[in-house]
Coordinates of C-alpha atoms in Angstrom, one line a residue:
Chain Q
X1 CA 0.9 15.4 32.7
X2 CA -1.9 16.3 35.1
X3 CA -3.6 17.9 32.3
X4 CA -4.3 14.6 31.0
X5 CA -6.5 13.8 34.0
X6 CA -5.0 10.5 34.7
X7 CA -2.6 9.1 37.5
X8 CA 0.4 7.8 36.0
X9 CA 1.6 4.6 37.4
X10 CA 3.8 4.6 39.9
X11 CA 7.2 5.3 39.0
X12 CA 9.6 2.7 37.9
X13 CA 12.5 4.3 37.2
X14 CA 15.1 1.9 38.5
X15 CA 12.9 -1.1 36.5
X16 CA 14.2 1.2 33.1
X17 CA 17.9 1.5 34.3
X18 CA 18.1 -2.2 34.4
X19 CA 16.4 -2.9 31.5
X20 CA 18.8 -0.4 29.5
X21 CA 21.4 -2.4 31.0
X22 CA 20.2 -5.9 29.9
X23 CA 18.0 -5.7 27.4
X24 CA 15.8 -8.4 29.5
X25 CA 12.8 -9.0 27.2
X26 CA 10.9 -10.5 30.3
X27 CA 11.9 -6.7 31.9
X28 CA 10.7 -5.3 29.2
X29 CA 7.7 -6.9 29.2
X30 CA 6.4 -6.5 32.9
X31 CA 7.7 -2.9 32.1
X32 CA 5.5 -2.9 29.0
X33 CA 2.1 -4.5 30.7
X34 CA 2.6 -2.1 33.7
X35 CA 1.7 0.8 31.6
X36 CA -0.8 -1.0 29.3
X37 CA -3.4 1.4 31.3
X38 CA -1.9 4.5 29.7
X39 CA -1.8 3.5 26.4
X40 CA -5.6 2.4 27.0
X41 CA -6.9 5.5 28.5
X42 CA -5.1 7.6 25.4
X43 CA -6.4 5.2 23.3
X44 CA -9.9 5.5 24.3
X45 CA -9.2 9.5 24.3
X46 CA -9.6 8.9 20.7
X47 CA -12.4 6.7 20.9
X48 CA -15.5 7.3 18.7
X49 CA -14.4 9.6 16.2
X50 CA -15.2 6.6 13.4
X51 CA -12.2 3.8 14.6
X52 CA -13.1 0.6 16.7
X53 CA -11.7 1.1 19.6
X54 CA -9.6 -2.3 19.7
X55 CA -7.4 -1.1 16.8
X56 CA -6.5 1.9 18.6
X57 CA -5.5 0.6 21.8
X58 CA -3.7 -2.1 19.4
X59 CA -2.0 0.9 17.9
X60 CA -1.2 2.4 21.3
X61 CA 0.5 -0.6 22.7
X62 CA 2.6 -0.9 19.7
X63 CA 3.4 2.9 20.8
X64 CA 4.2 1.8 24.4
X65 CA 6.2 -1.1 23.2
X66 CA 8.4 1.7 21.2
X67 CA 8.9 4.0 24.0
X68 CA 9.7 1.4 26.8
X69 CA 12.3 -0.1 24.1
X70 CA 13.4 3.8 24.1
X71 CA 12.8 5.4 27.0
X72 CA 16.4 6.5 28.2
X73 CA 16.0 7.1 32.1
X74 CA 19.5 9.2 31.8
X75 CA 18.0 11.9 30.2
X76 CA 16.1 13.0 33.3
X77 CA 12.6 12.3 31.9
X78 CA 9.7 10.5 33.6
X79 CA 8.5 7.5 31.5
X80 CA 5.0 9.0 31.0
X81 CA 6.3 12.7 30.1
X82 CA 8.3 10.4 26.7
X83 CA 5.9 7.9 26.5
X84 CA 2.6 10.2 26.4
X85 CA 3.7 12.4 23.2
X86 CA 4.7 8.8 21.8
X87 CA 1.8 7.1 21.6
X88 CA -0.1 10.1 21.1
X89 CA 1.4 11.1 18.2
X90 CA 1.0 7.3 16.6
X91 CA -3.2 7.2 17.3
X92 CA -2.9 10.9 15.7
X93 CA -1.3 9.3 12.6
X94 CA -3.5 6.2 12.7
X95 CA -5.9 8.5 11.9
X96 CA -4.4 10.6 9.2
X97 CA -3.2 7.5 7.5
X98 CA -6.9 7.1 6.7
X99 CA -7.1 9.8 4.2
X100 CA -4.3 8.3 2.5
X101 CA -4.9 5.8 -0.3
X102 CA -1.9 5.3 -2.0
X103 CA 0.0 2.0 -2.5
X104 CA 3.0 0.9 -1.5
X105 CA 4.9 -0.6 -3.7
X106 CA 5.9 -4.5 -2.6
X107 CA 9.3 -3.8 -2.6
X108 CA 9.4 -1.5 0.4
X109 CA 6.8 -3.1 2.5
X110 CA 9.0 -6.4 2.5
X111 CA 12.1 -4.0 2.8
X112 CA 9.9 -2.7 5.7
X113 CA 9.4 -5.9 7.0
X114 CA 13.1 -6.7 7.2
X115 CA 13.8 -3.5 9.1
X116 CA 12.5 -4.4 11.9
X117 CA 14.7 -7.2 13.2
X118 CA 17.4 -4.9 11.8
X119 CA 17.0 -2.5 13.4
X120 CA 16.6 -3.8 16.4
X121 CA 20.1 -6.0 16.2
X122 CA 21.4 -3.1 15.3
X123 CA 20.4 -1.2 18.7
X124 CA 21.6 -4.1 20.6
X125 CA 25.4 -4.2 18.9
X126 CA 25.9 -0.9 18.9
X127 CA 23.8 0.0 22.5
X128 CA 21.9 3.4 20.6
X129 CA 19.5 3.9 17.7
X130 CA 21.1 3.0 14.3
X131 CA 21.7 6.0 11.9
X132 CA 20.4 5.2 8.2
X133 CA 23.4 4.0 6.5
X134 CA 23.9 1.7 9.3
X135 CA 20.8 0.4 8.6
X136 CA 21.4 0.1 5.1
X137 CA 24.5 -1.5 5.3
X138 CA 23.2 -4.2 7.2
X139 CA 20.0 -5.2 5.0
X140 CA 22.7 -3.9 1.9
X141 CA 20.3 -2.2 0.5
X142 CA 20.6 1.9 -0.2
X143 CA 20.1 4.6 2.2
X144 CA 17.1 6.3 0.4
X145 CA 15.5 2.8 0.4
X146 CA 16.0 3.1 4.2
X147 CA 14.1 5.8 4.2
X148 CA 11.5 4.8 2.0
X149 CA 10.6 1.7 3.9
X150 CA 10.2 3.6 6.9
X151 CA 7.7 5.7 5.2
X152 CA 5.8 2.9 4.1
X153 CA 5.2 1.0 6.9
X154 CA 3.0 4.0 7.8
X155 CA 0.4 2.2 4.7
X156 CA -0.4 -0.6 6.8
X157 CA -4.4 -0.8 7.1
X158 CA -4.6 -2.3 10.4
X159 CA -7.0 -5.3 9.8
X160 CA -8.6 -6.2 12.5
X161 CA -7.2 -9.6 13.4
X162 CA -9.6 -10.0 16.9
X163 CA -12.7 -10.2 15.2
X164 CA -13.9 -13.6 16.0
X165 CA -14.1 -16.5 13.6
X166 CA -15.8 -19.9 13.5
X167 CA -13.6 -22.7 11.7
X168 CA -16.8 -24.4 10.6
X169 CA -14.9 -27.9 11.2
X170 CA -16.3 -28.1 15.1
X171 CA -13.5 -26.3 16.7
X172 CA -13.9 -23.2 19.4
X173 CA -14.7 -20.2 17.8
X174 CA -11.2 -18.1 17.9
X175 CA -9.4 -15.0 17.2
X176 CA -7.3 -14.9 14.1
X177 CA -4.6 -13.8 15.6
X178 CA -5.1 -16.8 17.8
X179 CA -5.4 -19.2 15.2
X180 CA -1.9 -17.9 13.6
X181 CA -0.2 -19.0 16.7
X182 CA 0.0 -15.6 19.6
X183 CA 2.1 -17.7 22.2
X184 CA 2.9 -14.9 25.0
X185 CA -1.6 -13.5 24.8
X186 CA -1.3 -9.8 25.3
X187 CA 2.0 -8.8 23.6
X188 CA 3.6 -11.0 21.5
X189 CA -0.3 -10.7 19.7
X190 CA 0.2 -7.2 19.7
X191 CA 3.5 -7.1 18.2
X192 CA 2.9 -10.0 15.5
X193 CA -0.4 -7.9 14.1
X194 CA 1.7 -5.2 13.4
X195 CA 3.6 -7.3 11.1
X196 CA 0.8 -9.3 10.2
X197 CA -1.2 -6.7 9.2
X198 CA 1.6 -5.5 7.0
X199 CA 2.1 -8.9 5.8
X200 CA -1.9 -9.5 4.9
X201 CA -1.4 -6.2 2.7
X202 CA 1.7 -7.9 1.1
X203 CA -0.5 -10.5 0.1
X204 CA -2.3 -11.3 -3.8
X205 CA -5.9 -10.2 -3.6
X206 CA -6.7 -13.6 -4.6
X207 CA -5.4 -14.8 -1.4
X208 CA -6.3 -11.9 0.7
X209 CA -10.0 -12.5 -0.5
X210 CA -9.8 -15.6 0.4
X211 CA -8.1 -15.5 4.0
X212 CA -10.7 -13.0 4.3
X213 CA -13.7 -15.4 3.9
X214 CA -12.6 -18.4 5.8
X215 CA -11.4 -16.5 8.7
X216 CA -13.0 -13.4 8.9
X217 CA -16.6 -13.9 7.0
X218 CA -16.3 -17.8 8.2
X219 CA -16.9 -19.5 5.1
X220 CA -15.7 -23.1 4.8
X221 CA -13.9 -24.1 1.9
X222 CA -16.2 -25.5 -0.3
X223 CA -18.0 -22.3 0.2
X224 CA -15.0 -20.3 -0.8
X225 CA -14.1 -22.7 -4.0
X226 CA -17.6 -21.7 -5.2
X227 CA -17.3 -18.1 -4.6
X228 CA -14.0 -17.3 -6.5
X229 CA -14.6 -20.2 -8.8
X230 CA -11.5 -22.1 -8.0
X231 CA -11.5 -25.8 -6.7
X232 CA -11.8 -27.0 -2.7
X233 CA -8.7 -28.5 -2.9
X234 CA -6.9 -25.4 -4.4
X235 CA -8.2 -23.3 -2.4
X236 CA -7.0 -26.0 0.8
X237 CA -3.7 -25.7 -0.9
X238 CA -4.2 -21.5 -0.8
X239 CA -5.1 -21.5 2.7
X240 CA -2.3 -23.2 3.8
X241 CA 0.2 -22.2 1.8
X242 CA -1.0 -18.3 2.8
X243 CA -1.0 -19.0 6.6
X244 CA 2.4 -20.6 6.3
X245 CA 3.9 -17.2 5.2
X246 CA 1.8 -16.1 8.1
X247 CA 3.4 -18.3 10.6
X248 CA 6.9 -17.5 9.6
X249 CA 6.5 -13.9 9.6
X250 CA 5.0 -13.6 13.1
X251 CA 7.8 -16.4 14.4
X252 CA 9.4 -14.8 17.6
X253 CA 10.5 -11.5 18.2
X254 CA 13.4 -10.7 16.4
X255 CA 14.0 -12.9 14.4
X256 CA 13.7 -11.7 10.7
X257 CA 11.2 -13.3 8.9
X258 CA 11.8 -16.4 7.3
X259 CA 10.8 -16.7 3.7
X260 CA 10.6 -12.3 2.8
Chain T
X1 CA 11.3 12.5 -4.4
X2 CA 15.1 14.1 -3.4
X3 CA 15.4 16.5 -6.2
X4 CA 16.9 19.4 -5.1
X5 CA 19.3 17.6 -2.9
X6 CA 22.6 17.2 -4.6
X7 CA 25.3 15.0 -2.9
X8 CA 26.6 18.1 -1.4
X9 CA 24.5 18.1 1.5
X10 CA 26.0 15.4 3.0
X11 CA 27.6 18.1 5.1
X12 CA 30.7 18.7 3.0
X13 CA 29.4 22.2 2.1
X14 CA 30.0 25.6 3.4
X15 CA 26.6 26.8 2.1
X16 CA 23.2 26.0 3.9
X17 CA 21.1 23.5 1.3
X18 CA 17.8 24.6 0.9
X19 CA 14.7 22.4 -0.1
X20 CA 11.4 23.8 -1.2
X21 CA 8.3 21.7 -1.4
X22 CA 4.6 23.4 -2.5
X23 CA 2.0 20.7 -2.6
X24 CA -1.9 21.7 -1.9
X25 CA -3.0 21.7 1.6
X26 CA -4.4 18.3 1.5
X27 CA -3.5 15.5 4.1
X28 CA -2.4 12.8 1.2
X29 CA 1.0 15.7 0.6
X30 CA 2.0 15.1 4.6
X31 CA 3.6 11.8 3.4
X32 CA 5.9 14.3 1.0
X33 CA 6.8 16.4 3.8
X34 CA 7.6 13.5 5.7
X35 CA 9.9 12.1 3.6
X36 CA 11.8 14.5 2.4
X37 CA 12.4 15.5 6.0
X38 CA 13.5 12.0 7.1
X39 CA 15.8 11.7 3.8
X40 CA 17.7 15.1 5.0
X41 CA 18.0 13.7 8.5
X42 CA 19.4 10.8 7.1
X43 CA 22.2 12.9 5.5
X44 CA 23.0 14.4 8.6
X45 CA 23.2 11.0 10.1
X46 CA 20.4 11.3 12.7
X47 CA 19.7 8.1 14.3
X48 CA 16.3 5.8 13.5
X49 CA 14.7 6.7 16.9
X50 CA 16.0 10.6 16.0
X51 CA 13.7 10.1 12.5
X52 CA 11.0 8.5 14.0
X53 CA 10.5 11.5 16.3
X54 CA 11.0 13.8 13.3
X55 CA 8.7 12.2 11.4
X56 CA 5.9 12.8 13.9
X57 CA 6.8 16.4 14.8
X58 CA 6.6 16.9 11.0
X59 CA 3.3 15.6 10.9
X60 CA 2.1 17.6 13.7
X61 CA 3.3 20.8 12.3
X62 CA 2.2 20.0 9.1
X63 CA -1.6 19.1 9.9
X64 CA -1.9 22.3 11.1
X65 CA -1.5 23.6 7.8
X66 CA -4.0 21.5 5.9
X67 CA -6.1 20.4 8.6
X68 CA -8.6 17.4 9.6
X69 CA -10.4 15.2 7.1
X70 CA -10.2 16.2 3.5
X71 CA -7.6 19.4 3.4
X72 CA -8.0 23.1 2.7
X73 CA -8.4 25.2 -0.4
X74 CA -4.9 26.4 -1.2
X75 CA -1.1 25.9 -1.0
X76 CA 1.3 24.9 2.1
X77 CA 4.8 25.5 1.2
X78 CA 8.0 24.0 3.0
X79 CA 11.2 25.2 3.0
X80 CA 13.8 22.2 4.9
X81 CA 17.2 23.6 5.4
X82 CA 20.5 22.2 7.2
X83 CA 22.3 25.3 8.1
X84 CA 26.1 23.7 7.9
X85 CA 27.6 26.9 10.2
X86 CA 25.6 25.4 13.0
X87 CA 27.1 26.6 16.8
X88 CA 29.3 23.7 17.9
X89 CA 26.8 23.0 20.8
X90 CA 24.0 22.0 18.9
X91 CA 25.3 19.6 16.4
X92 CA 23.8 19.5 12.5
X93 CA 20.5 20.4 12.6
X94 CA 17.1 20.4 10.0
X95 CA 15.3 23.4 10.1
X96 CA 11.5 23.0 8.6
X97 CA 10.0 26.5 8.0
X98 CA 6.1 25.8 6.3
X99 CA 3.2 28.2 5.5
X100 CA -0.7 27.1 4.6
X101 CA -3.8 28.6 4.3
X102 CA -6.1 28.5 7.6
X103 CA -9.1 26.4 8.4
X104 CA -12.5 27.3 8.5
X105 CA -13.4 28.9 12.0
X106 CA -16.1 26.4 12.8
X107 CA -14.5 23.4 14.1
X108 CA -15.2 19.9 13.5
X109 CA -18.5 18.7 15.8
X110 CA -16.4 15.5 16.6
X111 CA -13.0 17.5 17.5
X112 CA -11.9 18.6 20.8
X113 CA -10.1 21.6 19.8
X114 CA -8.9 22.7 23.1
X115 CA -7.7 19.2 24.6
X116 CA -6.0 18.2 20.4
X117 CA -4.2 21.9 21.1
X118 CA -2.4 20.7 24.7
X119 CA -1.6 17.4 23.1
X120 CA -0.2 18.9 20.1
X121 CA 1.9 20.6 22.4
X122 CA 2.8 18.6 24.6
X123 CA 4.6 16.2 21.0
X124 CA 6.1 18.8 19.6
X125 CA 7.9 20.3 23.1
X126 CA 8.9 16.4 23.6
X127 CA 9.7 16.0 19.9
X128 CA 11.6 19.2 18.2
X129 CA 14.3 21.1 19.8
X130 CA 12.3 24.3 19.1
X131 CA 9.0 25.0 17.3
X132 CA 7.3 28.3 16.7
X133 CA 3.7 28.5 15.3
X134 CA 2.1 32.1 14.7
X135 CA -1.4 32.9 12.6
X136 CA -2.1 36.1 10.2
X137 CA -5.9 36.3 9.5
X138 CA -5.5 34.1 6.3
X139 CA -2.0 32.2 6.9
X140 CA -0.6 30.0 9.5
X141 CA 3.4 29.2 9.3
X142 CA 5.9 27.4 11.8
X143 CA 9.1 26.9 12.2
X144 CA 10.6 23.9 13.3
X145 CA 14.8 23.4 14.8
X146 CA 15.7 19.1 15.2
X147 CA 18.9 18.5 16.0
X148 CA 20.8 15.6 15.9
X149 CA 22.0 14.1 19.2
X150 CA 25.6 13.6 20.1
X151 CA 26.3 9.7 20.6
X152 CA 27.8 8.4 23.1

């Protein structure tokens, strides 16, 4: 690891053997936020070569998050030695994902979607990583599917859900990550813009466009209505309809969605 | 995508199953690779965390062959096969054995050749049970061993 220039912070070995154990999410968390520095400084490793550098420390805590979740301390490893290669290898493939400009179809992003909170009950009952037609048992669906849906979550675009928006209606200026309801500020944002990304992909272009404009570009509605040549009050109706599906897929960690 | 893959490989078998892939060494035909991979892992029952891992070791290996930004001129072919007489140490294994054409000798101005080389290491050491990489003056090919981990 010295090649990479950077002290590692201190060790916490003892911190991993009890989160093993309990599967504390609080655990997890401190044990997550005490390496966010690593995941930054590889992130910023990859800085300037054509990717704001926001998305790929975003994409290198989502890393961290994975290899905390598991990192088995039994296995004689130092956290850094499984973590580095980790999150390395996922700003490598945020990159090469670029060049790639196929679409997935719907029906194995939303079977993506779902394989989250499966997989990760699934780790819990049975205290190891899932094999693929235990996976596909649970969300009864086929193993190739399985296998399918875990290639397409690498499709997501990773929108870039901190870029600041005014509400036009007198309220703070805000994040939209904010506005869609981040409780816990560092992580639980970082994990619900993974899925929300994927979800903002999942939606019509119609209401992409539009979530796109009031949030992103600022417009108010009336604005909007005049642009895509639909009604304020439809477009109101849009909005919130699209933000609901939001809300429900970024609900805690976990939990599956509710209405995918 | 499976063709090839009859329900035979599900481990049942005496004979090793062999997969061939040839796609042009372009970066949008890594997703092939990757897939096919994870589907034979699958097979052999390797765990999510196992496939994930995979996954990126495949994409490591793989990049090599068609390099950065927009590809190479030529072919990278893959052969994945899941020898079934495997030692009884090991546990089933994939082996991924892939040849492409080489890049240009100039690098990328933006790329850090040297410091990309020790990271791609340092993956695929943490990521494949063994890897070999070697270079002719006009090919490079690898050769990849994942095994699948007992469970306890």
């Amino acid at each position: 690891m010295s090649a990479l220039g950077q002290p590692l912070p201190p060790a916490s070995r003892s911190e991993f053997v009890e989160y093993r154990r309990t599967g504390n999410p609080a655990l997890r968390d401190a044990l997550v936020e005490s390496h966010l520095g690593l995941a930054e400084y590889l992130a910023r490793r990859f800085d300037r070569r054509g990717e704001p550098l926001d998305d790929l420390v975003q994409v290198a805590s989502l890393a961290l998050i994975k290899a905390v979740e598991r990192f088995d301390p039994d296995r004689g490893l130092e956290f850094s030695t499984f973590a580095v290669p980790t999150i390395v290898g996922e700003l490598k493939r945020h990159f090469r994902d670029k060049a790639w400009s196929l679409r997935v179809p719907r029906r194995l992003q939303e079977l993506h979607l779902r394989m989250a909170p499966a997989v990760a009950e699934l780790t819990h009952e049975l205290r190891r990583s899932p094999t693929i037609p235990e996976i596909a048992a649970r969300l009864e669906v086929g193993t190739d599917d399985v296998v399918e849906a875990i290639e397409a979550g690498r499709a997501y675009r990773w929108s870039s859900l901190d870029a600041p928006v005014s509400t036009g209606d007198g309220e703070p200026t805000s994040a939209l990550a904010a506005k869609i309801g981040a409780v816990d500020p560092e992580l639980a944002a970082v994990e619900e813009r993974s899925q929300l990304a994927a979800l903002l992909e999942n939606l019509s272009p119609r209401d992409r466009t539009i979530l796109t404009l009031r949030f992103y570009d600022g417009l108010t509605q009336s604005q909007i209505a005049t642009q895509v040549g639909l009604s304020q009050m439809h477009v109101s109706r849009l909005l919130s309809r699209t933000l609901q599906r939001l809300r429900a897929a970024a609900g805690p960690t976990g939990e599956p969605p509710a209405d995918i | 995508m499976s063709a090839g893959v009859g329900p035979e490989a599900n481990g049942a078998s005496a004979d090793e199953d062999h997969i061939r892939l040839t796609v042009p060494a372009r970066p949008e035909y890594v997703r092939l690779a990757r897939l096919t991979a994870s589907s034979l892992a699958a097979r052999l029952g390797f765990t999510y965390d196992e496939i994930e891992d995979l996954r990126l070791a495949v994409d490591e290996l793989c990049f090599l062959l068609v390099g950065p930004g927009q590809g190479r001129d030529g072919i990278v072919s893959l052969t994945f096969s899941t020898p079934h007489d495997h030692d009884l140490v090991g546990g089933p294994a994939l082996v991924i054995v892939g040849e492409g054409p080489v890049g240009p000798q100039r690098p990328h101005p933006d790329s850090h050749p040297q410091e990309l080389g020790e990271l791609r290491e340092l993956i695929l050491t943490a990521l494949a049970d063994e890897y070999t990489v070697s270079r002719t003056s006009d090919t490079v090919q690898f050769r990849m061993v994942t095994r699948r981990r007992s469970r306890t």
